[in-house]
Coordinates of C-alpha atoms in Angstrom, one line a residue:
X1 CA -11.9 -22.6 -25.0
X2 CA -15.2 -22.9 -26.9
X3 CA -15.5 -25.2 -29.9
X4 CA -18.6 -25.8 -32.0
X5 CA -19.1 -29.4 -33.2
X6 CA -21.4 -30.5 -35.9
X7 CA -24.4 -30.0 -33.6
X8 CA -25.0 -26.4 -32.8
X9 CA -24.2 -26.6 -29.1
X10 CA -21.3 -24.9 -27.4
X11 CA -19.0 -27.3 -25.5
X12 CA -16.3 -26.2 -23.2
X13 CA -13.2 -28.4 -23.2
X14 CA -10.0 -28.6 -21.4
X15 CA -6.9 -29.1 -23.5
X16 CA -4.4 -31.3 -21.7
X17 CA -1.1 -29.5 -21.0
X18 CA 0.7 -31.7 -23.6
X19 CA -1.7 -30.6 -26.4
X20 CA -1.8 -27.0 -25.1
X21 CA 2.0 -26.6 -25.3
X22 CA 1.8 -27.7 -29.0
X23 CA -1.1 -25.5 -29.9
X24 CA -0.3 -22.2 -28.2
X25 CA 3.0 -21.1 -29.5
X26 CA 4.0 -17.5 -29.5
X27 CA 3.4 -15.2 -32.5
X28 CA 7.0 -15.6 -33.7
X29 CA 6.7 -19.4 -33.7
X30 CA 8.8 -20.0 -30.6
X31 CA 7.8 -20.3 -27.0
X32 CA 9.4 -17.6 -24.8
X33 CA 12.6 -18.6 -23.1
X34 CA 12.5 -19.7 -19.5
X35 CA 15.7 -18.5 -17.9
X36 CA 17.3 -20.6 -15.2
X37 CA 20.4 -19.7 -13.2
X38 CA 22.7 -22.7 -13.2
X39 CA 26.0 -22.3 -11.4
X40 CA 25.7 -18.6 -11.7
X41 CA 25.2 -18.6 -15.4
X42 CA 21.9 -17.7 -17.1
X43 CA 20.8 -20.2 -19.7
X44 CA 17.9 -20.1 -22.0
X45 CA 15.7 -23.1 -22.6
X46 CA 13.1 -23.3 -25.4
X47 CA 10.3 -25.7 -26.0
X48 CA 10.7 -27.7 -29.1
X49 CA 8.9 -26.2 -32.1
X50 CA 5.7 -28.0 -33.0
X51 CA 3.4 -27.5 -35.9
X52 CA 0.1 -26.2 -34.7
X53 CA -2.1 -29.3 -34.0
X54 CA -5.6 -29.4 -35.4
X55 CA -8.3 -29.2 -32.8
X56 CA -8.8 -32.8 -31.5
X57 CA -12.4 -32.2 -30.3
X58 CA -14.2 -31.5 -33.6
X59 CA -15.2 -35.1 -33.7
X60 CA -18.7 -35.6 -32.2
X61 CA -17.4 -38.9 -30.8
X62 CA -15.5 -36.8 -28.2
X63 CA -18.8 -35.5 -26.9
X64 CA -21.2 -37.3 -24.6
X65 CA -24.8 -36.5 -23.9
X66 CA -26.9 -38.1 -21.1
X67 CA -30.2 -37.7 -19.4
X68 CA -29.4 -37.2 -15.8
X69 CA -32.7 -36.5 -14.0
X70 CA -36.3 -35.1 -14.1
X71 CA -36.6 -31.4 -13.7
X72 CA -38.6 -31.9 -10.4
X73 CA -35.8 -34.1 -8.9
X74 CA -33.9 -31.0 -7.7
X75 CA -35.2 -28.2 -5.6
X76 CA -33.8 -24.7 -5.9
X77 CA -30.5 -24.5 -4.0
X78 CA -29.8 -28.2 -4.5
X79 CA -26.7 -29.9 -6.0
X80 CA -26.3 -33.4 -7.3
X81 CA -23.3 -35.4 -8.6
X82 CA -24.4 -37.1 -11.8
X83 CA -22.7 -39.8 -13.9
X84 CA -22.5 -39.3 -17.7
X85 CA -21.0 -42.7 -18.3
X86 CA -17.4 -41.6 -18.9
X87 CA -17.2 -39.2 -16.0
X88 CA -19.2 -37.2 -13.5
X89 CA -20.5 -33.6 -13.4
X90 CA -22.0 -31.5 -10.7
X91 CA -25.6 -30.5 -11.5
X92 CA -26.9 -27.4 -9.7
X93 CA -30.4 -25.8 -9.6
X94 CA -30.5 -22.2 -8.5
X95 CA -33.3 -19.7 -9.1
X96 CA -35.1 -22.1 -11.4
X97 CA -32.1 -22.6 -13.7
X98 CA -29.9 -25.6 -14.1
X99 CA -26.1 -25.4 -14.3
X100 CA -23.5 -28.2 -14.8
X101 CA -19.8 -27.9 -13.9
X102 CA -16.9 -30.2 -12.9
X103 CA -17.7 -32.1 -9.7
X104 CA -14.2 -32.0 -8.2
X105 CA -12.3 -29.0 -6.8
X106 CA -9.2 -28.7 -9.0
X107 CA -7.1 -27.9 -6.0
X108 CA -7.0 -31.2 -4.1
X109 CA -10.0 -33.0 -5.6
X110 CA -12.6 -32.4 -2.9
X111 CA -16.2 -33.5 -3.9
X112 CA -18.0 -30.2 -4.5
X113 CA -21.4 -31.7 -3.9
X114 CA -20.4 -31.7 -0.2
X115 CA -19.6 -28.0 -0.4
X116 CA -21.7 -24.9 0.0
X117 CA -23.9 -23.3 -2.7
X118 CA -24.7 -19.6 -2.2
X119 CA -25.6 -16.8 -4.6
X120 CA -24.3 -18.2 -7.8
X121 CA -21.2 -19.9 -6.5
X122 CA -20.1 -23.2 -4.9
X123 CA -17.5 -23.2 -2.1
X124 CA -15.2 -26.2 -1.7
X125 CA -15.8 -28.1 1.6
X126 CA -12.1 -28.7 2.3
X127 CA -10.2 -25.5 1.6
X128 CA -12.7 -22.9 0.7
X129 CA -12.1 -22.3 -3.0
X130 CA -15.1 -20.7 -4.7
X131 CA -16.3 -21.3 -8.3
X132 CA -19.0 -19.4 -10.3
X133 CA -21.7 -21.9 -11.2
X134 CA -22.5 -20.1 -14.5
X135 CA -19.0 -19.9 -15.9
X136 CA -17.0 -22.4 -13.7
X137 CA -14.4 -19.6 -13.1
X138 CA -12.5 -19.7 -9.8
X139 CA -13.5 -16.6 -7.7
X140 CA -11.7 -17.4 -4.4
X141 CA -8.7 -19.6 -3.6
X142 CA -6.6 -21.8 -3.1
X143 CA -5.9 -23.4 -6.5
X144 CA -5.1 -22.1 -10.0
X145 CA -7.6 -23.8 -12.3
X146 CA -11.3 -23.2 -12.9
X147 CA -14.0 -25.9 -13.4
X148 CA -15.1 -27.1 -16.8
X149 CA -18.6 -25.9 -17.6
X150 CA -21.1 -28.2 -19.5
X151 CA -24.1 -27.6 -21.6
X152 CA -27.5 -28.2 -20.0
X153 CA -30.8 -28.6 -21.9
X154 CA -34.3 -29.5 -20.9
X155 CA -36.5 -31.7 -23.1
X156 CA -39.8 -33.2 -22.1
X157 CA -39.2 -32.3 -18.4
X158 CA -35.9 -34.2 -18.5
X159 CA -32.5 -32.7 -17.8
X160 CA -29.7 -33.5 -20.3
X161 CA -26.0 -32.7 -19.9
X162 CA -23.7 -32.5 -22.9
X163 CA -20.0 -32.5 -22.4
X164 CA -16.6 -33.3 -23.8
X165 CA -15.2 -36.6 -22.5
X166 CA -11.8 -34.8 -22.0
X167 CA -13.3 -32.2 -19.7
X168 CA -15.2 -34.8 -17.7
X169 CA -12.0 -36.7 -17.2
X170 CA -9.7 -33.8 -16.3
X171 CA -12.2 -32.0 -14.1
X172 CA -10.2 -28.7 -14.5
X173 CA -9.9 -25.8 -16.9
X174 CA -7.1 -23.3 -17.3
X175 CA -8.6 -19.9 -18.1
X176 CA -7.7 -18.5 -21.5
X177 CA -4.5 -16.5 -21.4
X178 CA -2.7 -13.9 -23.5
X179 CA 0.9 -14.3 -24.7
X180 CA 3.7 -11.8 -25.1
X181 CA 3.6 -9.9 -28.4
X182 CA 7.2 -8.9 -28.8
X183 CA 9.4 -11.7 -27.5
X184 CA 12.3 -11.3 -29.9
X185 CA 12.7 -7.5 -29.4
X186 CA 12.9 -7.0 -25.7
X187 CA 15.8 -5.6 -23.8
X188 CA 17.0 -8.3 -21.4
X189 CA 17.5 -5.8 -18.6
X190 CA 14.0 -4.3 -18.7
X191 CA 10.5 -5.7 -18.1
X192 CA 7.0 -4.3 -17.9
X193 CA 6.1 -6.3 -14.8
X194 CA 8.7 -7.6 -12.3
X195 CA 7.5 -10.0 -9.6
X196 CA 10.0 -10.6 -6.7
X197 CA 9.1 -14.0 -5.3
X198 CA 7.7 -17.1 -6.9
X199 CA 5.2 -18.4 -4.4
X200 CA 1.4 -18.4 -4.8
X201 CA 1.0 -14.6 -4.7
X202 CA 3.6 -14.1 -7.5
X203 CA 2.3 -16.9 -9.7
X204 CA -1.4 -15.9 -9.4
X205 CA -0.4 -12.3 -10.2
X206 CA 1.4 -13.4 -13.4
X207 CA -1.5 -15.7 -14.4
X208 CA -4.2 -13.1 -13.7
X209 CA -2.3 -10.5 -15.9
X210 CA -2.3 -13.0 -18.8
X211 CA -6.0 -13.9 -18.2
X212 CA -6.9 -10.3 -18.4
X213 CA -5.2 -9.9 -21.8
X214 CA -1.9 -8.3 -20.7
X215 CA 0.6 -9.1 -23.4
X216 CA 3.8 -7.4 -22.4
X217 CA 6.8 -8.9 -20.7
X218 CA 6.5 -10.5 -17.2
X219 CA 9.5 -11.6 -15.2
X220 CA 9.4 -13.5 -11.9
X221 CA 12.5 -14.0 -9.8
X222 CA 13.1 -16.3 -6.9
X223 CA 15.9 -17.2 -4.6
X224 CA 14.7 -20.8 -4.9
X225 CA 16.1 -23.4 -7.3
X226 CA 12.6 -24.4 -8.4
X227 CA 9.7 -23.1 -10.4
X228 CA 6.7 -22.2 -8.1
X229 CA 5.6 -25.2 -6.0
X230 CA 3.0 -26.1 -3.3
X231 CA 4.9 -25.0 -0.2
X232 CA 2.3 -26.1 2.3
X233 CA 3.0 -29.7 1.3
X234 CA 6.6 -29.5 2.5
X235 CA 5.6 -30.2 6.1
X236 CA 2.5 -32.4 5.3
X237 CA 4.1 -34.7 2.7
X238 CA 7.8 -34.4 3.4
X239 CA 9.2 -36.9 0.8
X240 CA 7.6 -35.1 -2.1
X241 CA 9.9 -34.2 -5.0
X242 CA 9.8 -30.7 -6.6
X243 CA 8.2 -32.0 -9.8
X244 CA 5.4 -33.7 -7.8
X245 CA 4.5 -30.5 -6.0
X246 CA 5.1 -28.0 -8.9
X247 CA 2.1 -25.6 -9.3
X248 CA 2.6 -25.5 -13.0
X249 CA 4.8 -27.6 -15.4
X250 CA 7.8 -25.9 -17.1
X251 CA 5.9 -25.9 -20.4
X252 CA 3.2 -23.8 -18.9
X253 CA 5.6 -20.9 -18.3
X254 CA 7.0 -21.2 -21.8
X255 CA 3.5 -21.3 -23.4
X256 CA 2.3 -18.2 -21.6
X257 CA 5.6 -16.3 -21.7
X258 CA 6.1 -16.0 -18.0
X259 CA 9.8 -15.9 -17.4
X260 CA 11.2 -17.2 -14.2
X261 CA 14.7 -16.3 -13.0
X262 CA 15.7 -18.9 -10.4
X263 CA 18.4 -18.6 -7.7
X264 CA 18.3 -14.8 -8.1
X265 CA 18.0 -12.5 -5.1
X266 CA 17.1 -8.8 -5.2
X267 CA 19.4 -6.8 -2.9
X268 CA 17.8 -3.4 -3.3
X269 CA 15.0 -1.5 -5.1
X270 CA 15.4 2.1 -6.4
X271 CA 11.8 3.2 -6.7
X272 CA 12.7 6.6 -8.3
X273 CA 14.6 5.0 -11.2
X274 CA 12.3 1.9 -11.2
X275 CA 15.3 -0.4 -11.0
X276 CA 15.7 -3.7 -9.0
X277 CA 19.3 -4.4 -8.2
X278 CA 20.2 -8.1 -7.8
X279 CA 22.8 -9.5 -5.4
X280 CA 25.1 -10.4 -8.3
X281 CA 25.0 -6.8 -9.6
X282 CA 22.5 -7.4 -12.4
X283 CA 20.0 -4.6 -12.7
X284 CA 16.5 -4.7 -14.2
X285 CA 14.2 -1.8 -15.0
X286 CA 10.5 -2.3 -14.4
X287 CA 7.3 -0.4 -15.0
X288 CA 5.2 -2.2 -12.4
X289 CA 6.6 -4.1 -9.4
X290 CA 5.1 -6.8 -7.1
X291 CA 7.0 -7.7 -4.0
X292 CA 5.9 -11.1 -2.8
X293 CA 9.0 -12.3 -0.9
X294 CA 7.3 -14.1 1.9
X295 CA 9.1 -14.6 5.2
X296 CA 12.4 -15.9 6.6
X297 CA 12.4 -18.5 9.5
X298 CA 13.6 -17.3 12.9
X299 CA 16.7 -19.1 14.2
X300 CA 17.2 -20.4 17.8
X301 CA 18.9 -18.0 20.1
X302 CA 20.7 -20.6 22.1
X303 CA 24.2 -21.8 22.6
X304 CA 25.2 -23.7 19.4
X305 CA 27.8 -24.0 16.7
X306 CA 27.2 -24.5 13.0
X307 CA 26.3 -28.2 12.7
X308 CA 24.7 -30.6 10.4
X309 CA 21.3 -32.1 11.0
X310 CA 19.6 -28.9 12.2
X311 CA 16.9 -27.7 9.8
X312 CA 14.4 -25.0 8.9
X313 CA 12.0 -26.6 6.4
X314 CA 12.2 -24.1 3.5
X315 CA 12.7 -26.2 0.4
X316 CA 11.8 -29.7 -0.9
X317 CA 15.5 -30.6 -0.4
X318 CA 15.2 -29.7 3.3
X319 CA 12.1 -31.8 3.8
X320 CA 13.5 -34.8 1.9
X321 CA 16.8 -34.7 3.9
X322 CA 14.9 -34.5 7.2
X323 CA 12.9 -37.6 6.3
X324 CA 16.0 -39.5 5.3
X325 CA 17.9 -38.6 8.5
X326 CA 14.9 -39.1 10.8
X327 CA 14.0 -42.6 9.7
X328 CA 14.4 -44.9 12.7
X329 CA 16.3 -42.1 14.5
X330 CA 15.6 -39.6 17.3
X331 CA 14.0 -36.3 16.2
X332 CA 13.6 -33.1 18.2
X333 CA 11.2 -30.4 16.9
X334 CA 11.4 -27.0 18.4
X335 CA 8.1 -25.1 18.2
X336 CA 4.5 -26.5 18.3
X337 CA 3.5 -24.3 15.3
X338 CA 1.7 -25.5 12.2
X339 CA 5.0 -26.4 10.7
X340 CA 6.3 -28.1 13.8
X341 CA 3.1 -30.1 14.5
X342 CA 2.8 -31.2 10.8
X343 CA 6.4 -32.3 10.7
X344 CA 5.9 -34.2 14.0
X345 CA 2.8 -36.0 12.7
X346 CA 4.6 -36.9 9.4
X347 CA 7.7 -38.3 11.2
X348 CA 5.9 -40.1 14.1
X349 CA 5.6 -43.4 12.2
X350 CA 9.0 -43.2 10.6
X351 CA 11.3 -42.0 13.4
X352 CA 12.4 -44.0 16.5
X353 CA 11.2 -41.1 18.7
X354 CA 9.7 -37.6 18.2
X355 CA 10.0 -34.9 20.9
X356 CA 8.3 -31.6 20.6
X357 CA 9.6 -28.5 22.6
X358 CA 7.3 -25.6 23.1
X359 CA 7.2 -22.4 25.3
X360 CA 3.4 -22.5 25.8
X361 CA 1.7 -25.2 27.9
X362 CA -0.5 -26.4 25.0
X363 CA 0.2 -26.4 21.2
X364 CA -1.8 -23.9 19.1
X365 CA -3.0 -22.0 22.2
X366 CA -3.0 -18.6 20.6
X367 CA -4.6 -19.8 17.4
X368 CA -7.1 -22.5 18.3
X369 CA -7.5 -21.9 22.1
X370 CA -6.6 -24.1 25.0
X371 CA -9.3 -26.7 24.8
X372 CA -8.8 -27.4 21.1
X373 CA -5.0 -27.3 21.7
X374 CA -5.3 -30.0 24.4
X375 CA -7.4 -32.3 22.2
X376 CA -4.9 -32.0 19.4
X377 CA -2.0 -32.6 21.9
X378 CA -3.8 -35.8 23.2
X379 CA -4.1 -37.1 19.6
X380 CA -0.3 -36.6 19.2
X381 CA 0.5 -38.3 22.5
X382 CA -1.6 -41.3 21.4
X383 CA 0.7 -41.4 18.3
X384 CA 3.9 -41.6 20.4
X385 CA 4.9 -37.9 20.2
X386 CA 6.5 -36.7 23.5
X387 CA 5.9 -33.1 24.5
X388 CA 8.2 -30.9 26.6
X389 CA 6.1 -27.8 27.3
X390 CA 6.8 -24.5 29.0
X391 CA 10.5 -24.7 28.3
X392 CA 12.9 -23.8 25.5
X393 CA 16.3 -24.9 24.1
X394 CA 19.3 -23.7 26.0
X395 CA 22.0 -25.6 24.0
X396 CA 22.5 -27.8 20.9
X397 CA 25.4 -30.2 21.5
X398 CA 27.4 -31.7 18.7
X399 CA 29.9 -34.5 18.2
X400 CA 32.2 -34.3 15.2
X401 CA 30.1 -31.5 13.6
X402 CA 26.8 -33.4 13.9
X403 CA 24.0 -32.8 16.3
X404 CA 24.0 -35.2 19.3
X405 CA 21.8 -33.7 22.0
X406 CA 19.3 -30.9 22.6
X407 CA 19.5 -29.4 26.1
X408 CA 16.4 -27.8 27.5
X409 CA 16.3 -24.9 30.0
X410 CA 14.4 -27.3 32.4
X411 CA 17.7 -29.3 32.5
X412 CA 16.3 -32.2 30.5
X413 CA 18.7 -33.5 27.8
X414 CA 17.1 -35.1 24.7
X415 CA 19.0 -37.4 22.4
X416 CA 18.7 -35.9 18.9
X417 CA 19.9 -37.2 15.5
X418 CA 18.0 -34.5 13.7
X419 CA 16.4 -31.2 14.8
X420 CA 13.7 -29.2 13.0
X421 CA 13.3 -25.6 14.1
X422 CA 9.8 -24.0 13.7
X423 CA 9.8 -21.0 16.1
X424 CA 8.2 -18.5 13.8
X425 CA 9.3 -16.2 10.9
X426 CA 10.0 -12.6 10.1
X427 CA 9.0 -10.9 6.8
X428 CA 11.7 -11.0 4.1
X429 CA 11.8 -7.3 3.6
X430 CA 15.3 -6.3 4.9
X431 CA 16.3 -5.3 1.3
X432 CA 13.7 -2.6 1.2
X433 CA 14.9 -0.6 4.2
X434 CA 16.3 2.3 2.2
X435 CA 13.7 2.1 -0.6
X436 CA 11.1 4.6 0.7
X437 CA 8.5 1.8 0.6
X438 CA 6.4 2.0 3.8
X439 CA 7.3 -0.8 6.2
X440 CA 5.9 -1.1 9.7
X441 CA 7.8 -1.7 13.0
X442 CA 7.6 -5.5 12.6
X443 CA 9.0 -5.4 9.0
X444 CA 5.7 -5.9 7.1
X445 CA 5.0 -4.0 3.9
X446 CA 1.9 -1.8 4.4
X447 CA -0.6 -1.9 1.6
X448 CA -4.1 -0.6 0.9
X449 CA -7.2 -2.6 -0.2
X450 CA -5.8 -2.7 -3.7
X451 CA -2.5 -4.2 -2.6
X452 CA -0.7 -0.9 -3.4
X453 CA 2.2 0.4 -1.4
X454 CA 2.8 4.1 -0.8
X455 CA 4.8 4.2 -4.0
X456 CA 2.9 4.4 -7.3
X457 CA 3.3 1.3 -9.4
X458 CA 4.7 -0.8 -6.5
X459 CA 2.4 -3.5 -5.1
X460 CA 3.0 -6.1 -2.4
X461 CA 1.3 -9.4 -1.6
X462 CA 1.5 -12.6 0.6
X463 CA 3.1 -13.3 3.9
X464 CA 5.2 -10.1 4.0
X465 CA 2.3 -7.6 4.0
X466 CA -0.3 -6.1 6.3
X467 CA -3.5 -5.1 4.6
X468 CA -7.0 -3.9 5.7
X469 CA -9.3 -6.8 6.4
X470 CA -12.9 -5.9 5.7
X471 CA -14.0 -8.7 8.1
X472 CA -12.5 -6.9 11.0
X473 CA -13.5 -3.3 10.1
X474 CA -10.5 -2.8 7.9
X475 CA -8.0 -3.3 10.7
X476 CA -4.5 -3.8 9.2
X477 CA -3.6 -7.5 9.6
X478 CA -1.0 -10.0 8.5
X479 CA -2.5 -13.3 7.4
X480 CA 0.4 -15.6 6.3
X481 CA -1.6 -18.3 4.7
X482 CA -1.8 -20.0 1.3
X483 CA -5.3 -18.9 0.3
X484 CA -4.7 -15.3 1.2
X485 CA -1.5 -15.2 -0.9
X486 CA -3.4 -16.3 -3.9
X487 CA -6.0 -13.6 -3.4
X488 CA -3.4 -10.9 -2.8
X489 CA -1.7 -11.8 -6.1
X490 CA -5.0 -11.6 -8.0
X491 CA -6.0 -8.2 -6.6
X492 CA -2.5 -6.8 -7.2
X493 CA -2.6 -7.9 -10.9
X494 CA -6.1 -6.4 -11.4
X495 CA -4.9 -3.1 -10.0
X496 CA -1.7 -3.1 -12.0
X497 CA -4.2 -3.0 -14.9
X498 CA -6.2 -0.1 -13.2
X499 CA -9.3 -2.2 -12.5
X500 CA -9.8 -0.5 -9.1
X501 CA -10.6 -3.8 -7.4
X502 CA -10.5 -4.0 -3.6
X503 CA -9.7 -7.1 -1.6
X504 CA -12.8 -8.8 -0.1
X505 CA -12.2 -12.3 1.1
X506 CA -12.5 -14.4 4.2
X507 CA -9.2 -16.0 5.4
X508 CA -9.4 -19.8 5.1
X509 CA -6.7 -22.3 6.1
X510 CA -6.2 -25.9 7.0
X511 CA -3.8 -28.2 8.7
X512 CA -3.5 -32.0 8.2
X513 CA -2.1 -34.3 10.9
X514 CA -2.4 -38.1 11.3
X515 CA -5.0 -38.2 8.4
X516 CA -7.2 -35.6 10.1
X517 CA -7.7 -32.0 9.1
X518 CA -8.6 -28.9 11.0
X519 CA -10.3 -26.3 8.8
X520 CA -10.4 -22.7 9.9
X521 CA -12.0 -19.5 8.5
X522 CA -12.1 -15.9 9.7
X523 CA -9.6 -13.9 11.7
X524 CA -9.6 -14.9 15.4
X525 CA -6.8 -12.7 16.6
X526 CA -7.7 -11.4 20.1
X527 CA -10.6 -13.7 20.6
X528 CA -11.9 -13.7 24.2
X529 CA -14.0 -16.8 24.3
X530 CA -14.5 -20.1 22.4
X531 CA -17.9 -21.8 22.0
X532 CA -17.5 -25.5 21.2
X533 CA -20.1 -27.9 19.7
X534 CA -19.5 -31.6 19.3
X535 CA -17.0 -33.8 21.1
X536 CA -13.4 -32.8 21.5
X537 CA -12.4 -36.3 22.8
X538 CA -13.8 -37.9 19.7
X539 CA -12.1 -35.2 17.5
X540 CA -15.5 -34.3 16.0
X541 CA -16.1 -30.7 16.8
X542 CA -16.7 -27.1 15.7
X543 CA -15.2 -24.2 17.6
X544 CA -16.5 -20.7 17.3
X545 CA -14.1 -17.9 18.3
X546 CA -15.8 -14.8 19.7
X547 CA -14.8 -11.3 20.5
X548 CA -17.3 -9.5 22.7
X549 CA -20.6 -10.7 21.2
X550 CA -19.4 -11.5 17.7
X551 CA -18.1 -14.7 16.0
X552 CA -14.8 -13.7 14.4
X553 CA -13.5 -17.2 13.3
X554 CA -14.5 -20.9 13.2
X555 CA -12.5 -24.1 13.3
X556 CA -13.7 -27.7 12.9
X557 CA -12.5 -31.3 12.7
X558 CA -14.7 -34.0 11.1
X559 CA -17.6 -31.5 10.8
X560 CA -17.6 -30.5 7.1
X561 CA -18.8 -28.3 5.5
X562 CA -19.5 -26.1 8.6
X563 CA -16.4 -24.0 8.1
X564 CA -17.2 -23.3 4.5
X565 CA -20.8 -22.4 5.5
X566 CA -19.6 -19.9 8.1
X567 CA -17.1 -18.5 5.5
X568 CA -20.0 -17.9 3.1
X569 CA -22.0 -16.1 5.8
X570 CA -19.0 -13.9 6.7
X571 CA -18.2 -13.3 3.0
X572 CA -21.8 -12.0 2.5
X573 CA -21.1 -9.3 5.2
X574 CA -23.4 -10.9 7.7
X575 CA -22.6 -10.9 11.4
X576 CA -22.9 -14.1 13.5
X577 CA -23.6 -13.4 17.2
X578 CA -22.3 -15.5 20.1
X579 CA -25.9 -16.3 21.1
X580 CA -26.5 -17.8 17.6
X581 CA -23.9 -20.5 18.1
X582 CA -24.3 -21.2 21.9

């Protein structure tokens, strides 16, 4: 939002959620209802009505101006974190011009001064989100918010920044969004846009539509009990409550008229009639459809009965329950995947014992390669995690309905008070089998570069799709990661509005274990060699994954911002050769 104070300088400010919910009511004076399914009954909740608050930032006292450096202190292509007294800003010089934006990535608070500056944008050193230095707008993900942008002026060879105190303190800005124009008149059983799934892809799609001025009805539906939340945190921070990891507060959805139907499962889609049929028989007509249903965890194919204390981590409740049951007890985790390894790391200090069962001989072998996998395995073993490799579970034994032992095919019997299963997932697309929507042999929805399916008006995004990856000569790939789901949602929304925008992004992901992070960018599927720089034993390394003569992916630990640098090179369409990194 732009406000002009007494002095004729434009200041960009961030209104806190509390103020925003007061100010941005719908045209009919009420916020749109948020629909929750409680015990099978739909209930409508409204925000309280508030009078429209006057703008709290007209007062020049809310504005700070400070001299931060001499014009010659920064070279082109340099960034500097500067203190304005009541908060910091990131000062950037590029092509002779100065820009000032928020200094922290709004996603997890990474210091952007340690990121990568390239061609008018800065890339976060931790998770790869990109921001335009001229506008502060987010251009690649993860995260939902943009950076505040501050006024820069040059006087007598000195650089001054002028900013609102509020923006300096919040370090984030929600892009301006439209609201629904006809809330009171709509038919409950029809919507302009229906989004099936309320993960990152679904939420970013809804937000992008509103940011682009779309003012018709948007309905999201989810099988979950909760509004959209930060799912990657479930295995990294297992005792988080839903409110702590919510991507947006409840008021946000009311303010911007994004309706969320919780505990609602779509059973079938009739693409000819443009109708989604829910499991409880409810039907909803749509004009445009986004399918972002994600995946479903695979189950163990071993001898076992239904018993307590065996979990897939799908919800905050699952994660919370595992932590409670695992404390000072024996834990067995099946599958040394991202989820399995993160859960093992989180529980290692809390449980009496943590055992990890895996079919491969090192964890992460297919993804990070054997040498990196071994280094990570050693770190886990140093933290009391016991590995049982090249074997699988043959039986889960119970006593009085509760898990007691996990029996391995090697014959080993592990004591187990709780078991977490992380043996992979399949796309949650079974309900589309008779729909006519093109699904491949593995169950993935096939989309083009605009996230469109073979059916006009039907889009798909997130973990359940295969899409053409420019980085790999438009090979159809599945990239089930958080950043990619965000980008899919944005591209789908833009093309619902006929923008003709093609996806162009570098996959970027991370994992966190024992206070250390591995960052990864690119798409290394089918790599034939790994070039490693640094020291694997010291866990300070960068690994370049090559196919033939070309670097297709990079991973690092304690080597920031190398992964973000490589991501920028790949994003620019440049090729990195094996000889360049050897």
